[in-house]
mmCIF file of C-alpha atoms in Angstrom:
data_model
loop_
_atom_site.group_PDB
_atom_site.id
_atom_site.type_symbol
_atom_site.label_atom_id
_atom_site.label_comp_id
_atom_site.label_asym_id
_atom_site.label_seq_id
_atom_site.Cartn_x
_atom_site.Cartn_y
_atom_site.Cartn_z
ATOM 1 C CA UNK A 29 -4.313 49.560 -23.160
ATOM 2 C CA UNK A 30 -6.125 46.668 -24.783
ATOM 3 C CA UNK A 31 -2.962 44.736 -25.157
ATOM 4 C CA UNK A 32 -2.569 45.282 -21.253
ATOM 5 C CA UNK A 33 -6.030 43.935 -20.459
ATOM 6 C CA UNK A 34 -5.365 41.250 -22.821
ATOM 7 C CA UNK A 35 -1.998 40.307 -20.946
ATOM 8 C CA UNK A 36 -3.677 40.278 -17.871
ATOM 9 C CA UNK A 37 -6.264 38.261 -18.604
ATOM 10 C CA UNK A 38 -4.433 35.547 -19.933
ATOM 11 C CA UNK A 39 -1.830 35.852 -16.455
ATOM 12 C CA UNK A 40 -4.650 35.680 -13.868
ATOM 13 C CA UNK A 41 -6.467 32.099 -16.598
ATOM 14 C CA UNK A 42 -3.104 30.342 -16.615
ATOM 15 C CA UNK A 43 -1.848 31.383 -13.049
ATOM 16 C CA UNK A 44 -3.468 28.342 -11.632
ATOM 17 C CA UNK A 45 -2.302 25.977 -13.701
ATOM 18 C CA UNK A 46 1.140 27.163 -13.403
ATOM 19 C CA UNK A 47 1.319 26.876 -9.592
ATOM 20 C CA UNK A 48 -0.334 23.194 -9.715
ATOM 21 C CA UNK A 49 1.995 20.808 -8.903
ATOM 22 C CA UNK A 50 2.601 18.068 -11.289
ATOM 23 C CA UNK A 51 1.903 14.187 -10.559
ATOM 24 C CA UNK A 52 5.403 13.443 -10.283
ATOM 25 C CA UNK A 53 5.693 16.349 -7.598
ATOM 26 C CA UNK A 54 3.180 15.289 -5.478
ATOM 27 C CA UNK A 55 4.324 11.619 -5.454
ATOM 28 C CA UNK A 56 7.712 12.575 -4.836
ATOM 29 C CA UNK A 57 6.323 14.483 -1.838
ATOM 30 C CA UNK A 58 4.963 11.044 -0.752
ATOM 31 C CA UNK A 59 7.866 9.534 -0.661
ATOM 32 C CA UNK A 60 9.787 11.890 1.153
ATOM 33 C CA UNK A 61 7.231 11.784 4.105
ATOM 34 C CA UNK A 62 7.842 8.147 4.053
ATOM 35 C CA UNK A 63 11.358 8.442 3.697
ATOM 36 C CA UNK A 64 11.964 10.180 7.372
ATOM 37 C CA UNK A 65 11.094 6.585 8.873
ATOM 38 C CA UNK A 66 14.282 4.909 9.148
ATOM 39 C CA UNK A 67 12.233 1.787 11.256
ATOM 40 C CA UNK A 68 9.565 0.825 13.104
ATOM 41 C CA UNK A 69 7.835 -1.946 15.022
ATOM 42 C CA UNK A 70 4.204 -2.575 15.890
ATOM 43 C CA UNK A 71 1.799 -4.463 16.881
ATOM 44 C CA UNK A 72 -1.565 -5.858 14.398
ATOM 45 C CA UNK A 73 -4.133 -7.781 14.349
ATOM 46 C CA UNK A 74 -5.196 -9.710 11.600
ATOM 47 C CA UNK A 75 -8.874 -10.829 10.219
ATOM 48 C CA UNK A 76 -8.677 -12.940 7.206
ATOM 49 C CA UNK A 77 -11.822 -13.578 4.902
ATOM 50 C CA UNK A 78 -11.089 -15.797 1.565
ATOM 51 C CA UNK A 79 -13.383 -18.403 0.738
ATOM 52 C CA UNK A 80 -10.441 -20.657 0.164
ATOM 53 C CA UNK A 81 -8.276 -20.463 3.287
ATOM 54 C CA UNK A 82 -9.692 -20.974 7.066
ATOM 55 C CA UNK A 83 -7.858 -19.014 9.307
ATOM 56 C CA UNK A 84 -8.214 -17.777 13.205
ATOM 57 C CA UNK A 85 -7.690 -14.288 13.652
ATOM 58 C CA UNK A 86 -3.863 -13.730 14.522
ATOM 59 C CA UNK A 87 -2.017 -10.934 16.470
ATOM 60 C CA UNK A 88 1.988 -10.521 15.541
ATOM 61 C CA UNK A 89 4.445 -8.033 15.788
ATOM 62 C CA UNK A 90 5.342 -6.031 12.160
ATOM 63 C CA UNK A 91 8.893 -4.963 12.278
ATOM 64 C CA UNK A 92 10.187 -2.497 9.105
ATOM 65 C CA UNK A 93 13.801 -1.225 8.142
ATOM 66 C CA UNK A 94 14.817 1.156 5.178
ATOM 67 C CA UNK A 95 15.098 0.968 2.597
ATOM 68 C CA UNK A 96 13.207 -2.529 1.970
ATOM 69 C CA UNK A 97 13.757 -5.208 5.026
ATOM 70 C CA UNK A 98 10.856 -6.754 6.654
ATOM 71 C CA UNK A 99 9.596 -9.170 9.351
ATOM 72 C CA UNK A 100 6.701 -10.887 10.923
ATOM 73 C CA UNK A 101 6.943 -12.271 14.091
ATOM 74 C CA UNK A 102 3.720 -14.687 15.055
ATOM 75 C CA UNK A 103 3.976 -17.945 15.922
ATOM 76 C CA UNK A 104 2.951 -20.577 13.104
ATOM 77 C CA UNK A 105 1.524 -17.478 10.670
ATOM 78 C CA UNK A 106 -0.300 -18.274 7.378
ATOM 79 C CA UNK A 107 0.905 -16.446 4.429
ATOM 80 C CA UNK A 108 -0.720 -13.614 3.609
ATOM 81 C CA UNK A 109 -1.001 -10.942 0.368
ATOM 82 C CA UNK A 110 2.292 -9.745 0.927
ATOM 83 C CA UNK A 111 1.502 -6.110 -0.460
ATOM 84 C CA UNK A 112 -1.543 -6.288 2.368
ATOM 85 C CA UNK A 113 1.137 -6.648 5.110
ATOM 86 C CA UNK A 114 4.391 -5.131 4.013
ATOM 87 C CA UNK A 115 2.727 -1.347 2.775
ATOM 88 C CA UNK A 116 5.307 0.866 1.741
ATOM 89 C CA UNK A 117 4.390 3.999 -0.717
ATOM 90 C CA UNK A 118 8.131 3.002 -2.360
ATOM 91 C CA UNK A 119 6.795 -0.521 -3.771
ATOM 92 C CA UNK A 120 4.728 1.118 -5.744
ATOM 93 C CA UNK A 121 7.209 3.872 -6.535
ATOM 94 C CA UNK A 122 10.492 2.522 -6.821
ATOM 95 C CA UNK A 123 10.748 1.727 -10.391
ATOM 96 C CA UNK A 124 10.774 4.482 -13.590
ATOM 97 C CA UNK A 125 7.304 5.292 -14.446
ATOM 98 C CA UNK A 126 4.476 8.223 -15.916
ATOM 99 C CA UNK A 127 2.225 9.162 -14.087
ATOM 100 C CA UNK A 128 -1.134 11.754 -14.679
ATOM 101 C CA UNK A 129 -3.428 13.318 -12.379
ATOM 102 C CA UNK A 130 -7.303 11.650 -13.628
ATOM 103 C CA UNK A 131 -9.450 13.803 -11.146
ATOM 104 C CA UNK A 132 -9.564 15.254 -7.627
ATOM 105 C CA UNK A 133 -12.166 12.959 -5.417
ATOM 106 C CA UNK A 134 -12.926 12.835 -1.504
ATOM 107 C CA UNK A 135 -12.340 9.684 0.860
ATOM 108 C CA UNK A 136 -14.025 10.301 4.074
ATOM 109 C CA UNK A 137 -14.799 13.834 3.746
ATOM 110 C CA UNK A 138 -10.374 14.154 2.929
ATOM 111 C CA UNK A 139 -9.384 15.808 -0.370
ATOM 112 C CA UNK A 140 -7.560 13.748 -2.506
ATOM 113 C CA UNK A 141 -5.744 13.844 -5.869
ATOM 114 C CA UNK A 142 -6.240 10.517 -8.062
ATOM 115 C CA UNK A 143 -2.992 9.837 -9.747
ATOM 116 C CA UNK A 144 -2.205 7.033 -12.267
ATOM 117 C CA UNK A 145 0.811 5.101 -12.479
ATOM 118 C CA UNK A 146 1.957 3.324 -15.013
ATOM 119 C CA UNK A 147 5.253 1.596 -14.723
ATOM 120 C CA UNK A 148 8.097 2.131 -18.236
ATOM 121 C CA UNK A 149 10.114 -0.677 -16.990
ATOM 122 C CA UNK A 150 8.881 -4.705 -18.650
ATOM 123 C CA UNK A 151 10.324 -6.162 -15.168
ATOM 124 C CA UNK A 152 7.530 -5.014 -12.840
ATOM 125 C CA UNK A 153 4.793 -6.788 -11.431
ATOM 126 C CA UNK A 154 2.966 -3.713 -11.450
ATOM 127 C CA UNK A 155 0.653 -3.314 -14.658
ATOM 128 C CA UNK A 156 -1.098 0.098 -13.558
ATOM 129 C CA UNK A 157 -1.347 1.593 -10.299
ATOM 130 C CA UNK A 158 -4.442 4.270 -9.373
ATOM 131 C CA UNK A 159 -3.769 6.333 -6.101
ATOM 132 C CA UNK A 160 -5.697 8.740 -4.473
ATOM 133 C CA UNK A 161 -3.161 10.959 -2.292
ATOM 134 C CA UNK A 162 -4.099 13.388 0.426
ATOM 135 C CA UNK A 163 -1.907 16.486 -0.620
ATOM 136 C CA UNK A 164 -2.301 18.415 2.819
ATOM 137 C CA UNK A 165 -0.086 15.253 4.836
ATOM 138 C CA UNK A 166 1.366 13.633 1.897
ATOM 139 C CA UNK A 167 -0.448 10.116 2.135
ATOM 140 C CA UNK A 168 -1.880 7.554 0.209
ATOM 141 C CA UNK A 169 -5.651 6.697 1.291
ATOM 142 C CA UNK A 170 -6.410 4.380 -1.439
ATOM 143 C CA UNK A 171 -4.379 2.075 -4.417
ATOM 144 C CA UNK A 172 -6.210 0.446 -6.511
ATOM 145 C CA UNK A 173 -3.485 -1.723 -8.506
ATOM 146 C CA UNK A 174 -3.214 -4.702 -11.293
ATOM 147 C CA UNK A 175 -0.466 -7.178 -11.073
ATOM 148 C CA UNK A 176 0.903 -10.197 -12.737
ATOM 149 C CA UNK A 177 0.651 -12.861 -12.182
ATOM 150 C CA UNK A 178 -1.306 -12.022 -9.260
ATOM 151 C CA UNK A 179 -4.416 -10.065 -10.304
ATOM 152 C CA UNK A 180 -5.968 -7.109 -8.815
ATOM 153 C CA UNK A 181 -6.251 -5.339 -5.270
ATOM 154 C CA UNK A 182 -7.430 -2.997 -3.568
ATOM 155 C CA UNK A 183 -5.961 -1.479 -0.314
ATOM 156 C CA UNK A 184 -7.822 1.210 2.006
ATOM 157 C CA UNK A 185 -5.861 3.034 4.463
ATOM 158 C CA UNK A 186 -6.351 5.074 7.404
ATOM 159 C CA UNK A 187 -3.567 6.708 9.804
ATOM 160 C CA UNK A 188 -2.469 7.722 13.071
ATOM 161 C CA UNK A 189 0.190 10.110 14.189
ATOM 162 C CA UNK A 190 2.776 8.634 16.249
ATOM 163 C CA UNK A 191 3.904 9.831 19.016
ATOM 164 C CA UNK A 192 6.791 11.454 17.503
ATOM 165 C CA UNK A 193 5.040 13.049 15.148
ATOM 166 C CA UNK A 194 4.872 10.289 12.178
ATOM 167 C CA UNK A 195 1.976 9.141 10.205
ATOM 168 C CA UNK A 196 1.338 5.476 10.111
ATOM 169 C CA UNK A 197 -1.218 3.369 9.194
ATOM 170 C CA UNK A 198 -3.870 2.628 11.904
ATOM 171 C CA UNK A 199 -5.890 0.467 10.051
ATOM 172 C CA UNK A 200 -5.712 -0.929 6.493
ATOM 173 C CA UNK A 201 -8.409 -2.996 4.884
ATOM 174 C CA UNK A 202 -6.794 -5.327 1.606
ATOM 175 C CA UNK A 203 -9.099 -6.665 -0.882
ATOM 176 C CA UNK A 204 -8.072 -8.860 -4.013
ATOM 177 C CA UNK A 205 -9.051 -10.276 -6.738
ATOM 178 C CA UNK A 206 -6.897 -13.722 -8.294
ATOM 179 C CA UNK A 207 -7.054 -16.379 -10.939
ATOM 180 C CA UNK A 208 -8.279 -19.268 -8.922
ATOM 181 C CA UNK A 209 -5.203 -21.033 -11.596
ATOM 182 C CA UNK A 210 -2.800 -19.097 -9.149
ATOM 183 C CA UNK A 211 -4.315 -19.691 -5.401
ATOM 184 C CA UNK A 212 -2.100 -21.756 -3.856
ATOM 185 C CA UNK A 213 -3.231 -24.925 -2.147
ATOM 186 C CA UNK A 214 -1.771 -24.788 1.154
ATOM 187 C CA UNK A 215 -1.395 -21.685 3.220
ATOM 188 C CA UNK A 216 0.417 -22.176 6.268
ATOM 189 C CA UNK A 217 0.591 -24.985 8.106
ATOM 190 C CA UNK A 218 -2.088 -27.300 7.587
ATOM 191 C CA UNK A 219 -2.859 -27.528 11.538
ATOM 192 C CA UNK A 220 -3.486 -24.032 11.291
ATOM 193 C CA UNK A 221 -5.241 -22.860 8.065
ATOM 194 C CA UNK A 222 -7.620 -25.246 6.183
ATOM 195 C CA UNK A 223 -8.002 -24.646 2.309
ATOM 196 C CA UNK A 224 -11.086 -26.080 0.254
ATOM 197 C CA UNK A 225 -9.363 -27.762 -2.149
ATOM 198 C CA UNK A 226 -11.790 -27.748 -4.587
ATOM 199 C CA UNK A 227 -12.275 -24.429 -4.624
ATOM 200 C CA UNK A 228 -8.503 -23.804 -5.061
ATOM 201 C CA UNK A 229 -8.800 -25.999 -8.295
ATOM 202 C CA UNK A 230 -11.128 -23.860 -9.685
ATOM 203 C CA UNK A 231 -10.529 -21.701 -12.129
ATOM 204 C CA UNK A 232 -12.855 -19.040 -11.546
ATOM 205 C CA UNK A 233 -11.138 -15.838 -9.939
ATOM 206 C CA UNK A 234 -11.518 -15.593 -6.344
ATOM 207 C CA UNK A 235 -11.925 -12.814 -4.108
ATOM 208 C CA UNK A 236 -11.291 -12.240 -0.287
ATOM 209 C CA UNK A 237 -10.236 -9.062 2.187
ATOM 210 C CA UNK A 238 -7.775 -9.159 5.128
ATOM 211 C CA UNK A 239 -7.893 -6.490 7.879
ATOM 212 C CA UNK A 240 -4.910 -5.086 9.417
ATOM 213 C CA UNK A 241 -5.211 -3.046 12.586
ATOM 214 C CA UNK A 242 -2.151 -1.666 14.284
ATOM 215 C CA UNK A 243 -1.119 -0.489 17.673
ATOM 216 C CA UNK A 244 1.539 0.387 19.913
ATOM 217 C CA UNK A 245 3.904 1.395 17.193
ATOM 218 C CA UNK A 246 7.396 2.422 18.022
ATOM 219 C CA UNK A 247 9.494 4.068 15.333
ATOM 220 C CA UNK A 248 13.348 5.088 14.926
ATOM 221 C CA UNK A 249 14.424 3.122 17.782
ATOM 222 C CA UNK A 250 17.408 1.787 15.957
ATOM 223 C CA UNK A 251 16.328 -1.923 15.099
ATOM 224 C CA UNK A 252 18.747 -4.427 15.072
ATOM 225 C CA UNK A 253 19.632 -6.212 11.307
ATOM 226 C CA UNK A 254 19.591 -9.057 12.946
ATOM 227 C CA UNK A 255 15.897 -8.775 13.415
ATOM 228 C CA UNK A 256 15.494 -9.503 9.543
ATOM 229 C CA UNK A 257 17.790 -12.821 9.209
ATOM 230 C CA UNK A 258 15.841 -15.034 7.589
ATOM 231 C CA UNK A 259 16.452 -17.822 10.530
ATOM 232 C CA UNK A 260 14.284 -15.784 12.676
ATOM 233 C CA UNK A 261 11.254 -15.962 10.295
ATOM 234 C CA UNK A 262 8.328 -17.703 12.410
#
């Protein structure tokens, strides 16, 4: 009878654990949500805010292909972070890595797992990636992320369901952190985006945000590969 008791007890204290899925579980799970967008276009806006580049706010038009083919259409558009503009849950996953759950936080009253990635492979960028996923939709709301040689960022996300039943970002705020050694001098055309050139000779880090806001996105329409020749790149 006490062996019984015993046995159950030690069922109902590890039944939890067993049913918990496992970091690499849940960010498969992410990737699979992703993975049912073969394309998509939209439409963003863009605020910039670096001390060392001067830019209007822009509108263009976003346009994404599986597995990895991107575009921006705008005319004369600065360069921007491109992890900021081209998000994809599969750059950050689509190289061999561990990962380990840290600790379950909230983002805007959402549930979220915190997840660290570290990459096993010497040829990534990525030094160590920290995501907080929302395990109910299967979405990244937050990556904090270190990368050579181009420092640190941070990228905040929010969604929208499409109209055929997708989740997409709606919004997505980038901040980042870089050697002021590595800011380039010229962003853009120079007609277009003025750079303080001496503080892009500094070598203090610098720090700055862009804000993406989309709209009007329309997704598995069959985009043309022609769409992504680097000729048309404006």
């Amino acid at each position: 009878m006490i062996q019984k008791i015993l046995l159950l007890a030690v069922i109902i204290y590890i039944s939890p654990f067993a049913q918990q899925r496992t970091p690499e579980e849940i960010l498969e799970k992410v990737k699979a949500e992703f993975d049912k967008i073969d394309d998509y276009q939209v439409e963003v806006q863009v605020k910039v805010d670096v001390s060392f580049l001067k830019m209007p706010d822009r509108k263009a038009m976003i346009f994404y292909k599986k597995p990895d083919k991107f575009h921006i259409d705008s005319e004369n558009f600065a360069m921007l972070p491109k992890a900021g503009m081209n998000f994809s849950p599969l750059g950050f996953l689509n190289y061999k890595y561990t990962a380990f759950m840290e600790k379950k936080d909230t983002i805007d009253g959402i549930p979220t797992l915190v997840i660290k990635v570290i990459p096993l492979e010497g040829s990534s960028e990525v030094i160590l990636s920290t995501l907080w996923i929302d395990t109910n939709r299967n979405l990244i709301l937050k990556i904090e992320s270190s990368r050579k040689p181009q420092g640190t960022f941070t990228i905040n996300l929010d969604y929208l369901k499409t109209s055929n039943g997708f989740w997409l970002p709606s919004s997505i705020l980038f901040e980042f952190t870089i050697e002021g050694s590595g800011i380039p001098k010229r962003f853009g055309k120079e007609e277009e985006s003025k750079t303080d050139n001496s503080k892009s000779e500094s070598k203090q880090p610098e720090t700055g945000k862009v804000y993406l806001k989309y709209s009007n996105y329309k997704v598995n329409e069959g985009l043309s590969d022609s769409i992504f020749d680097e000729n048309n790149d404006k």
